mmCIF file of C-alpha atoms in Angstrom:
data_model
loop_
_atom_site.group_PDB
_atom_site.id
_atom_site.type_symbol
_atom_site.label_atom_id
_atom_site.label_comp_id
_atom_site.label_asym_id
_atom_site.label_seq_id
_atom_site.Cartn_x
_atom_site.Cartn_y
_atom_site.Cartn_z
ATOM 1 C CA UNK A 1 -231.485 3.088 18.480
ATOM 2 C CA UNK A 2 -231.885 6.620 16.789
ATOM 3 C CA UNK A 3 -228.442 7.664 15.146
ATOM 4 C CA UNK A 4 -227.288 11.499 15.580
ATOM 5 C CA UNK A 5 -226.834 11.458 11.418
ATOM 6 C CA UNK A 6 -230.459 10.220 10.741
ATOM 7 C CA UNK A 7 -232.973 12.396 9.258
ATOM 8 C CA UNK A 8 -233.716 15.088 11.231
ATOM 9 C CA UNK A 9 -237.637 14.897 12.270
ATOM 10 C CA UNK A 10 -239.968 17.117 10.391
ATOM 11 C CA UNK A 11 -241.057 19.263 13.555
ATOM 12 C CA UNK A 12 -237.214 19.353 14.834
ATOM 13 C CA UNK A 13 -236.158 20.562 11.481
ATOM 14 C CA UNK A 14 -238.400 23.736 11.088
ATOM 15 C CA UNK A 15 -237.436 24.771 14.747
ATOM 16 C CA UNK A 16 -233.973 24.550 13.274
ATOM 17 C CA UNK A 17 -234.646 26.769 10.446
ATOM 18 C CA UNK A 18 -236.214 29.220 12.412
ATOM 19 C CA UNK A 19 -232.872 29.084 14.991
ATOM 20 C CA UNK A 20 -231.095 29.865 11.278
ATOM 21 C CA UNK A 21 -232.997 33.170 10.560
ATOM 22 C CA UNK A 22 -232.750 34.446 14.123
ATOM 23 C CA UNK A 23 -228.514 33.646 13.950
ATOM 24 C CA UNK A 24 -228.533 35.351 10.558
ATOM 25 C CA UNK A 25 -230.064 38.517 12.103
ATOM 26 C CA UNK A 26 -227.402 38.556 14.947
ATOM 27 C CA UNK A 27 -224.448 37.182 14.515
ATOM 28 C CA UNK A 28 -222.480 38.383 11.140
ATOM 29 C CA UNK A 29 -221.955 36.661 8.006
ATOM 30 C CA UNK A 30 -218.494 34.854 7.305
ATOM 31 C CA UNK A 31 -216.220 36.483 4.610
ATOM 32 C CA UNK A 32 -214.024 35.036 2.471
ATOM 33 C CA UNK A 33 -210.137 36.725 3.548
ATOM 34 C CA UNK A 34 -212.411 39.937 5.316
ATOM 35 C CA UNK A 35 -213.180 39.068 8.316
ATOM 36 C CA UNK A 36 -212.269 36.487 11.174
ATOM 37 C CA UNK A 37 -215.262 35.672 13.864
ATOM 38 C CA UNK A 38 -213.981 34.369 17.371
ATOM 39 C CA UNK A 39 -216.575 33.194 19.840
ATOM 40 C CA UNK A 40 -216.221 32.167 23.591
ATOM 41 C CA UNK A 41 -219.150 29.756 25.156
ATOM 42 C CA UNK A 42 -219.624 28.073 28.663
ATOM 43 C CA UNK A 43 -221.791 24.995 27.519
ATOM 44 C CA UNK A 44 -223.220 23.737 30.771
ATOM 45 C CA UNK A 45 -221.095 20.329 32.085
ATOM 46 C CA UNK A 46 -220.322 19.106 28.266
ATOM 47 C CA UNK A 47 -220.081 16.025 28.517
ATOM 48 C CA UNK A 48 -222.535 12.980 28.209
ATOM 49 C CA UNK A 49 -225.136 12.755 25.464
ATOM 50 C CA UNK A 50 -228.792 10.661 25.836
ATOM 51 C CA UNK A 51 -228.993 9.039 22.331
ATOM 52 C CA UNK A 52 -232.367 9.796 21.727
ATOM 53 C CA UNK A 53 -234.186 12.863 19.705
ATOM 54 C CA UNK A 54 -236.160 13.539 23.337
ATOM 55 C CA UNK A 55 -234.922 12.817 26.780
ATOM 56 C CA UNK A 56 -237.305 11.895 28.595
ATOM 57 C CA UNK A 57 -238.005 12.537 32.664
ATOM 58 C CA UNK A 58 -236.098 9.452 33.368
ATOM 59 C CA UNK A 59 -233.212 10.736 31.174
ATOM 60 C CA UNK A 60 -230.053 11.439 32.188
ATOM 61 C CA UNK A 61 -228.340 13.793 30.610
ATOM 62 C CA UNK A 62 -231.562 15.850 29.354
ATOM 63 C CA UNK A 63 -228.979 16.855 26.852
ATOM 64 C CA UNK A 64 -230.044 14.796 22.960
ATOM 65 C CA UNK A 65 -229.848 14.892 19.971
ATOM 66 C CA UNK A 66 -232.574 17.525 19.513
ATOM 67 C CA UNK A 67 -230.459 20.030 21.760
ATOM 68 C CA UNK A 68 -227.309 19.077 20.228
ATOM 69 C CA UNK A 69 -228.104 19.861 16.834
ATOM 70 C CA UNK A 70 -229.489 23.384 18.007
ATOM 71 C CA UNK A 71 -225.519 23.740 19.788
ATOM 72 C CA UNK A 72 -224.033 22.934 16.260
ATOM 73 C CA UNK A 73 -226.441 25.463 14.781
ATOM 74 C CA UNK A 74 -224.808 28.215 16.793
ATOM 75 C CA UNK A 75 -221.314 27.033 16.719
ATOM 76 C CA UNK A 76 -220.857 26.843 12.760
ATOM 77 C CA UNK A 77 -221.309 30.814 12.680
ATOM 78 C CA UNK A 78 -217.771 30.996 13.876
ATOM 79 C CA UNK A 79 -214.498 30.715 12.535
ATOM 80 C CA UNK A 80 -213.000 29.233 15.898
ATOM 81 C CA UNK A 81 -215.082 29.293 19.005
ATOM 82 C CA UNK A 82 -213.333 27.895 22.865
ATOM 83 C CA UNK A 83 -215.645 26.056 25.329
ATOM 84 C CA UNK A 84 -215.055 25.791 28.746
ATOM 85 C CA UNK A 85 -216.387 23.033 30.715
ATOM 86 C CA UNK A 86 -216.326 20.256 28.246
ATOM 87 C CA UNK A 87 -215.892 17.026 30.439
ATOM 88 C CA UNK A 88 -214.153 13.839 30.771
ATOM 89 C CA UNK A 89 -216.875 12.151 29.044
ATOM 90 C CA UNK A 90 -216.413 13.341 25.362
ATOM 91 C CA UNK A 91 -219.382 11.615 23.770
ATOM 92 C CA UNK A 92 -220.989 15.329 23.220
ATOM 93 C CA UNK A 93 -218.446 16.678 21.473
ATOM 94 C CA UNK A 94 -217.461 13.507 19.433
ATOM 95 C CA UNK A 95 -221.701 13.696 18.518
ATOM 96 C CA UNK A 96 -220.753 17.674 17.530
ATOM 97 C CA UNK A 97 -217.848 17.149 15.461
ATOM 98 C CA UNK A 98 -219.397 14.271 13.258
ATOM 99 C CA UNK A 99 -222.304 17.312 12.902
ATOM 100 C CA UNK A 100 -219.649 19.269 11.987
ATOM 101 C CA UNK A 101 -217.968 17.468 9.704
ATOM 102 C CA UNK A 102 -216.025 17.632 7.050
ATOM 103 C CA UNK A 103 -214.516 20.866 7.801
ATOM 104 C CA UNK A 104 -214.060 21.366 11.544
ATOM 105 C CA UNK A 105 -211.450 20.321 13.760
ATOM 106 C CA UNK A 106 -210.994 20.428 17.350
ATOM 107 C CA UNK A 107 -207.878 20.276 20.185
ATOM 108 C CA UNK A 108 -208.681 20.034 23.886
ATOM 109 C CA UNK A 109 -206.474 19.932 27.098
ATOM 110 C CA UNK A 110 -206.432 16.837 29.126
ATOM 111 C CA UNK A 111 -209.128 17.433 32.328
ATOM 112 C CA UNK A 112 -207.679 19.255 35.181
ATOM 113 C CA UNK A 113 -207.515 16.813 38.161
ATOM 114 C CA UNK A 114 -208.572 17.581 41.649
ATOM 115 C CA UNK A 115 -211.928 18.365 43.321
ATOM 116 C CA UNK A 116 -211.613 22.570 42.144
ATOM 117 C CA UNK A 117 -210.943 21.327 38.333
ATOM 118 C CA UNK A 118 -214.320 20.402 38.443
ATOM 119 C CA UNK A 119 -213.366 17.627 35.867
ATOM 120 C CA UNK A 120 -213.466 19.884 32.798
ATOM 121 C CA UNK A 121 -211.362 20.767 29.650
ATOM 122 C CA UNK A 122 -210.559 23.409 27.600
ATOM 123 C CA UNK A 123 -211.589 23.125 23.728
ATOM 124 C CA UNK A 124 -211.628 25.266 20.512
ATOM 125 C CA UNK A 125 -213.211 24.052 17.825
ATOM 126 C CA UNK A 126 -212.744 25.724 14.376
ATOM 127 C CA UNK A 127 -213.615 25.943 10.615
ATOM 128 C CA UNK A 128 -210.595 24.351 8.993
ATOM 129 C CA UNK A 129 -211.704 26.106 5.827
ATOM 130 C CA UNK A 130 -211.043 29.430 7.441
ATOM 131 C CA UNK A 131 -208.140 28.581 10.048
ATOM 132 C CA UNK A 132 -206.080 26.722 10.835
ATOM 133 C CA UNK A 133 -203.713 25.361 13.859
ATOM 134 C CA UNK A 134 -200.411 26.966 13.470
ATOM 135 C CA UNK A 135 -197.710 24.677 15.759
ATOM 136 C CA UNK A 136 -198.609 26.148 19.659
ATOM 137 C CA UNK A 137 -200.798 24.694 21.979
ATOM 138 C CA UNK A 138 -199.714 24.858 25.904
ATOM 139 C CA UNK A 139 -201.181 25.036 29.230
ATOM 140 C CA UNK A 140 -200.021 28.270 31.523
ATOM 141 C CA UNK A 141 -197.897 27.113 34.201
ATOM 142 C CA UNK A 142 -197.572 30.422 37.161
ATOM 143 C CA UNK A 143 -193.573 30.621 37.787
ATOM 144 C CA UNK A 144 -192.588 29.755 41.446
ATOM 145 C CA UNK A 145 -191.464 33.419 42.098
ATOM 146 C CA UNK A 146 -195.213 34.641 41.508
ATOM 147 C CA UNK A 147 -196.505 32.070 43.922
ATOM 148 C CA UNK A 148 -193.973 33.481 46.572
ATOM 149 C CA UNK A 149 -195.813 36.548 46.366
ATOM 150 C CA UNK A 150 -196.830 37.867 49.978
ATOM 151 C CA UNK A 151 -199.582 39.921 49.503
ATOM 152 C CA UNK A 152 -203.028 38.615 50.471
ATOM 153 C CA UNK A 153 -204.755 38.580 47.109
ATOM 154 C CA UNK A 154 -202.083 37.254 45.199
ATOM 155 C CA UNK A 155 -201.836 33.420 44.091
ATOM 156 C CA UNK A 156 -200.406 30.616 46.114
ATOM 157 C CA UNK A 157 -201.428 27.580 44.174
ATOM 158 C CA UNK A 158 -201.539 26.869 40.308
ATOM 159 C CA UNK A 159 -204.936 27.258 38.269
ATOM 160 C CA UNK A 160 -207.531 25.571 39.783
ATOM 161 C CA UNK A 161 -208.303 25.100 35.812
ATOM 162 C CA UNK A 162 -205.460 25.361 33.744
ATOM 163 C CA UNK A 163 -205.840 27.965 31.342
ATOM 164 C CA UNK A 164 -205.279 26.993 27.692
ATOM 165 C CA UNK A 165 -203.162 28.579 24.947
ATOM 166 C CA UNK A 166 -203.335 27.785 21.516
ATOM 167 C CA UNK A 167 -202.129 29.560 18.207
ATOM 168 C CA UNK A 168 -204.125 29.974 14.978
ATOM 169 C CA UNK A 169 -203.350 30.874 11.293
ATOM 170 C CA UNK A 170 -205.889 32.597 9.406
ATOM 171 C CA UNK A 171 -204.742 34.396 6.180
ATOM 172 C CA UNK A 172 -201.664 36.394 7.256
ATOM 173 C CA UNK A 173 -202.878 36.252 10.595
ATOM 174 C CA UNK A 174 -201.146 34.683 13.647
ATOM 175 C CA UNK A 175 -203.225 34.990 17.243
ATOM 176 C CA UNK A 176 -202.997 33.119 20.503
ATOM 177 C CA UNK A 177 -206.346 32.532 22.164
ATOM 178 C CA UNK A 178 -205.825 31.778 25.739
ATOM 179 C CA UNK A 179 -208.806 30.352 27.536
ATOM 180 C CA UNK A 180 -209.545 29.650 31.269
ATOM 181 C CA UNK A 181 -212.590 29.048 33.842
ATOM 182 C CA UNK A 182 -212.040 30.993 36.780
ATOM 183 C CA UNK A 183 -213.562 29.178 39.893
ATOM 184 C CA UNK A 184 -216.435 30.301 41.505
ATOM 185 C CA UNK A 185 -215.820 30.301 45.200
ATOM 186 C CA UNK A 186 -217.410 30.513 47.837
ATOM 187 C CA UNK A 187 -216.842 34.779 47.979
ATOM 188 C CA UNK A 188 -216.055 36.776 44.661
ATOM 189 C CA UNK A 189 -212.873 37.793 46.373
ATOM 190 C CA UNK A 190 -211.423 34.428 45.934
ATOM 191 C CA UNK A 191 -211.214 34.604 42.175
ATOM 192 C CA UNK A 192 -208.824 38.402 42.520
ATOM 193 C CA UNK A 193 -205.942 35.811 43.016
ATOM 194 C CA UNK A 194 -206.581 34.101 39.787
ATOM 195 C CA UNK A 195 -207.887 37.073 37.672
ATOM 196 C CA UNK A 196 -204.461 38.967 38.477
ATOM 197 C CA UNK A 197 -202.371 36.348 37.651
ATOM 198 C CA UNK A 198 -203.793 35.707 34.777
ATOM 199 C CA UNK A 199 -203.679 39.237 33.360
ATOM 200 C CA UNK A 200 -199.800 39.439 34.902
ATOM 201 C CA UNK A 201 -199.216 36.636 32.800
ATOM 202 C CA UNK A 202 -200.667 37.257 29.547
ATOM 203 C CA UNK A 203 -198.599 40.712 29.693
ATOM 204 C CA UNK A 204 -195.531 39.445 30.260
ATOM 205 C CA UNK A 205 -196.100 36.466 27.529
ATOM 206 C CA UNK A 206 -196.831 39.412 25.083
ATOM 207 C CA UNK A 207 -193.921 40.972 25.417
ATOM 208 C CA UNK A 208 -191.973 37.593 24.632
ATOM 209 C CA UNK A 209 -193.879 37.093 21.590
ATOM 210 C CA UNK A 210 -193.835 40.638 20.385
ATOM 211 C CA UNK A 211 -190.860 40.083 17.715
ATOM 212 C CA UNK A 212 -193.225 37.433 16.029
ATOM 213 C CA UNK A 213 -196.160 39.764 15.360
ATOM 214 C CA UNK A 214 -198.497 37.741 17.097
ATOM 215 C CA UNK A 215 -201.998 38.735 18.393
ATOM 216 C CA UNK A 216 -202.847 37.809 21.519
ATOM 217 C CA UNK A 217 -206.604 37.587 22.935
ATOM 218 C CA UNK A 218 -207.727 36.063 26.249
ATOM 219 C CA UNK A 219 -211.164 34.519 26.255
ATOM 220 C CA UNK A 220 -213.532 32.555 28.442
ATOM 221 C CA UNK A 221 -215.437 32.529 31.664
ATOM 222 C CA UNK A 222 -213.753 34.666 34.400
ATOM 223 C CA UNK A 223 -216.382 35.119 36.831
ATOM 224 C CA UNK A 224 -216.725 38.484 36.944
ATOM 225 C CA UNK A 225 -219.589 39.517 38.637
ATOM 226 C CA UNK A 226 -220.010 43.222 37.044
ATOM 227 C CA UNK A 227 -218.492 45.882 35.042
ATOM 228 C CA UNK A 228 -216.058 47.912 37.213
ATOM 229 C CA UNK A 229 -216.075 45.766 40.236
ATOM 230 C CA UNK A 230 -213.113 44.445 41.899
ATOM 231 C CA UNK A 231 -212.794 41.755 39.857
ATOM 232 C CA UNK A 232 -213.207 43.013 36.743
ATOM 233 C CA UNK A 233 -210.237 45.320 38.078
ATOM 234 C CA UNK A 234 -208.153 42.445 38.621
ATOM 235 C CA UNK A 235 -208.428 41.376 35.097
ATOM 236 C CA UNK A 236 -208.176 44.331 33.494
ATOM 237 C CA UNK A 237 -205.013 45.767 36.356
ATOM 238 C CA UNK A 238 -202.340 44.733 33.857
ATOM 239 C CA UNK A 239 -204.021 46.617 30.740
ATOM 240 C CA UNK A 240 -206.679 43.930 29.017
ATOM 241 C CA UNK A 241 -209.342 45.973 27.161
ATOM 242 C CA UNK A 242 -212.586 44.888 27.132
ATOM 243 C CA UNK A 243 -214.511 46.289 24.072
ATOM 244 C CA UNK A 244 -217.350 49.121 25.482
ATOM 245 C CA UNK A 245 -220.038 47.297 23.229
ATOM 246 C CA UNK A 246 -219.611 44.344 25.616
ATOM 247 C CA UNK A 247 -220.237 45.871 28.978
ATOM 248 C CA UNK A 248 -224.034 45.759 28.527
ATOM 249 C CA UNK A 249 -224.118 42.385 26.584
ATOM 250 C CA UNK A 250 -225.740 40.116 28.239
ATOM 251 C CA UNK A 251 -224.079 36.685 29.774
ATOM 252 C CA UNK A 252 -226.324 34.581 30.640
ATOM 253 C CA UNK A 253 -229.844 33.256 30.389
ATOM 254 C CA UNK A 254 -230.659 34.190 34.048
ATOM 255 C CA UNK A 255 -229.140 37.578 33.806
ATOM 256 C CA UNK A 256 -231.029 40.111 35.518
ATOM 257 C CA UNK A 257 -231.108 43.746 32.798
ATOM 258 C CA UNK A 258 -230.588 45.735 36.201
ATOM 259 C CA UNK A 259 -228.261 43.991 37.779
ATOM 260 C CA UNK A 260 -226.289 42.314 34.682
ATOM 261 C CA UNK A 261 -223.733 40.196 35.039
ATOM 262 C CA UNK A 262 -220.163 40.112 33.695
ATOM 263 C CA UNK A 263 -218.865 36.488 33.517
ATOM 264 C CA UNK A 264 -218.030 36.131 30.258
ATOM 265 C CA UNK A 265 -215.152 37.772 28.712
ATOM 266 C CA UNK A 266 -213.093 38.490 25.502
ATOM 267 C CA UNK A 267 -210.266 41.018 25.676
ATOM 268 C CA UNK A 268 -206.551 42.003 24.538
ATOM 269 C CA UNK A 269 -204.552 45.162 25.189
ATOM 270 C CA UNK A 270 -205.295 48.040 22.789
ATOM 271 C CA UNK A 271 -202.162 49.784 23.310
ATOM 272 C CA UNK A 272 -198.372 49.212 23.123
ATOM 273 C CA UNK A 273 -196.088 49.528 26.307
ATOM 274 C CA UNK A 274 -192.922 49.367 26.299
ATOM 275 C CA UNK A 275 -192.335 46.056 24.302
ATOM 276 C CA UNK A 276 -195.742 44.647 24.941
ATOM 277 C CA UNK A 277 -198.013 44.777 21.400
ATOM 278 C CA UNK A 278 -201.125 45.914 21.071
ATOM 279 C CA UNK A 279 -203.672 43.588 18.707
ATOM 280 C CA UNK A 280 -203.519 45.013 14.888
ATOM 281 C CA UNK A 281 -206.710 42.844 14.067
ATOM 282 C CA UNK A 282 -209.133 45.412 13.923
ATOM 283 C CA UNK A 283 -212.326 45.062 15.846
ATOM 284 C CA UNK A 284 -215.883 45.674 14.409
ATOM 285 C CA UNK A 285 -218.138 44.763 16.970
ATOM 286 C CA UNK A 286 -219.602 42.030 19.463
ATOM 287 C CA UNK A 287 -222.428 40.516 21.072
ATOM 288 C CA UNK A 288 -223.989 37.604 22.547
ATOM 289 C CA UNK A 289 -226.721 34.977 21.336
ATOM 290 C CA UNK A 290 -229.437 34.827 23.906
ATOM 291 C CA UNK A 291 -231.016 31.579 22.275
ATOM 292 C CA UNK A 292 -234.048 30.774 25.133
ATOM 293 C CA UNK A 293 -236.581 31.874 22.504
ATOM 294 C CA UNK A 294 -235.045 29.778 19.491
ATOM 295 C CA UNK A 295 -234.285 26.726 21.049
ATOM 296 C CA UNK A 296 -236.644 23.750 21.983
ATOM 297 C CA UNK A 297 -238.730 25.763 21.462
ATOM 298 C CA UNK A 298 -241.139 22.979 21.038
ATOM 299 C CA UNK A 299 -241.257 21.561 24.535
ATOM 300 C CA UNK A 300 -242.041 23.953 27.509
ATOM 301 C CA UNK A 301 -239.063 24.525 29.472
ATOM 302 C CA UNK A 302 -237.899 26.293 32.881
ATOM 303 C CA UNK A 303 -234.695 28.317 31.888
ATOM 304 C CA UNK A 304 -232.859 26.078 34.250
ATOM 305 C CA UNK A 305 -234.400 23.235 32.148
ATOM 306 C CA UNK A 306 -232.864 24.513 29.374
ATOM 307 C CA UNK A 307 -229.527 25.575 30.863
ATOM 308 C CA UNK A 308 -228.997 21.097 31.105
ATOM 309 C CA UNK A 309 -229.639 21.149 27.335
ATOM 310 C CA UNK A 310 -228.305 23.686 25.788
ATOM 311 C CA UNK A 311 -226.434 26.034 28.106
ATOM 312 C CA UNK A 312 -226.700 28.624 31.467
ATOM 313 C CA UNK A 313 -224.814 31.192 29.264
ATOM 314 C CA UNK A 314 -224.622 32.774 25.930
ATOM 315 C CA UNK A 315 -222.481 32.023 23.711
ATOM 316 C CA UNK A 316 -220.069 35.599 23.404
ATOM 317 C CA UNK A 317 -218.831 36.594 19.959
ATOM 318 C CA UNK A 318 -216.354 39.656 18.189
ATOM 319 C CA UNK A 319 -216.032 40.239 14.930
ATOM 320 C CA UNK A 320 -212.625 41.483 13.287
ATOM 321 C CA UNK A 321 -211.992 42.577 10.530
ATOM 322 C CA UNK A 322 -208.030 41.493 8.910
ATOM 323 C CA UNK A 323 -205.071 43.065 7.626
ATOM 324 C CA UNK A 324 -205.267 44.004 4.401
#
């Protein structure tokens, strides 16, 4: 049986090297104490793994070793990337970090029980060689007084998906990343519940952790359907920024260009109130990584082929720039 650290077949290997030069022209270049690149990426029910360099029809997962090394490909460009919907079955990810290896790390939440959790975790996976853990990593629990709440879009239940906190050192640099999945729904206006209380929580946790000069980003899939819409309103009610070089960034490999869509999301607040911070990283710019045309590129595949081997959506990056 084929072994995910054997030689890399010739054919497989000058796809890969292709996928290299197009992630070179897109996605920016690490530097040594300059600059700090974090990434967001929905990788499509991460989970199982078919140990074999080619699934085949009878295959199940379609996801192999083939597609797997294209995922580490576009992973190792960042200096700590989360991933939603990594599943109960970590043989994927195990089969990543030996890629990986020696210098990346990983911590996950435990899967969120129930029907709505969907089975999945929360994961960030990061270059040890450019940061590191430093001591917090929690789920977000809603207080009971929030859930009391009246009003008919606020929350009544805890996450369907926990979100996930956890704090990283990089240089001089402390920040948070807090991650979450938003359920879908049947109706978009079932995910305003969850969208405000995530962005009334997040403001209120940045005031407590003002004093320690920590940055605080939220990241992940939210579900938002566009720019501007309710929704994205809900998220952004409490003061999150979303950076303008984003709106128009494609999510997805089935977005539509005139009808985009605005799952995806990386944000913080940009301005101090009261005793709530604002980030001091410095932002440079972002993007995504639409990777149809790199990828497998050597078998013929529907997008929605491709979405069970490498993704549905794009992995979503921003580049900072740190405190001198």
């Amino acid at each position: 049986m084929p072994k995910i650290t054997d030689p890399i077949p010739e054919e497989i290997k000058q796809e890969l090297a292709a996928l290299d030069i197009a992630l070179d022209e897109t996605i920016p270049a690490k530097k040594l104490d300059r600059n700090l690149l974090i990434a967001t990426w929905n990788i499509r029910a991460f989970g199982n793994l078919t140990k074999t360099w080619q699934a085949d029809e009878d295959d199940s997962p379609k996801r192999d070793f083939h597609a797997l090394h294209c995922i580490k490909r576009i992973v190792s460009r960042f200096d700590v990337i989360a991933v939603q919907e990594v599943r109960a079955n970590l043989r994927a990810l195990r089969y990543l970090m030996e890629l990986l290896k020696p210098h990346w790390s990983f911590i996950l939440s435990d899967v969120t029980r129930g029907a709505p959790g969907n089975g999945e975790r929360m994961a960030f996976l990061f270059d040890t060689r450019r940061v590191n853990l430093s001591g917090l990593a929690c789920e977000l629990v809603v207080p009971q007084e929030q859930l009391d709440d009246i009003s008919p879009d606020a929350l009544h239940q805890q996450f369907a998906r926990t979100p996930y906190a956890v704090s990283f050192l990089s240089g001089n640099e402390t920040f948070i990343l807090v991650t979450l999945h938003v359920v879908y729904g049947d109706r978009p206006e079932e995910r305003v519940p969850e969208l405000k209380a995530i962005a009334k929580w997040l403001t209120e946790w940045a005031r407590e952790i003002h004093s320690w000069g920590h940055n605080l980003i939220a990241l992940g899939d939210f579900n938002i359907d566009r720019h501007g819409d309710e929704l994205y309103e809900a998220f952004t009610s409490t003061g999150l920024s979303v950076p303008s070089d984003l709106h128009a960034i494609p999510r997805t490999i089935f977005s539509d260009p005139e009808d985009p869509t605005f799952y995806d999301q990386i944000a913080w607040f940009t301005e101090e109130e009261g005793d709530r911070p604002a980030l001091s990283l410095k932002y440079v710019k972002g993007g995504s990584f639409a990777f149809q045309e790199h990828t497998l590129t050597s078998l013929d595949l529907s997008n929605f082929e491709l979405s069970w081997r490498i993704s549905d959506h794009y992995p979503l990056w921003a580049e900072f720039w740190m405190r001198e």
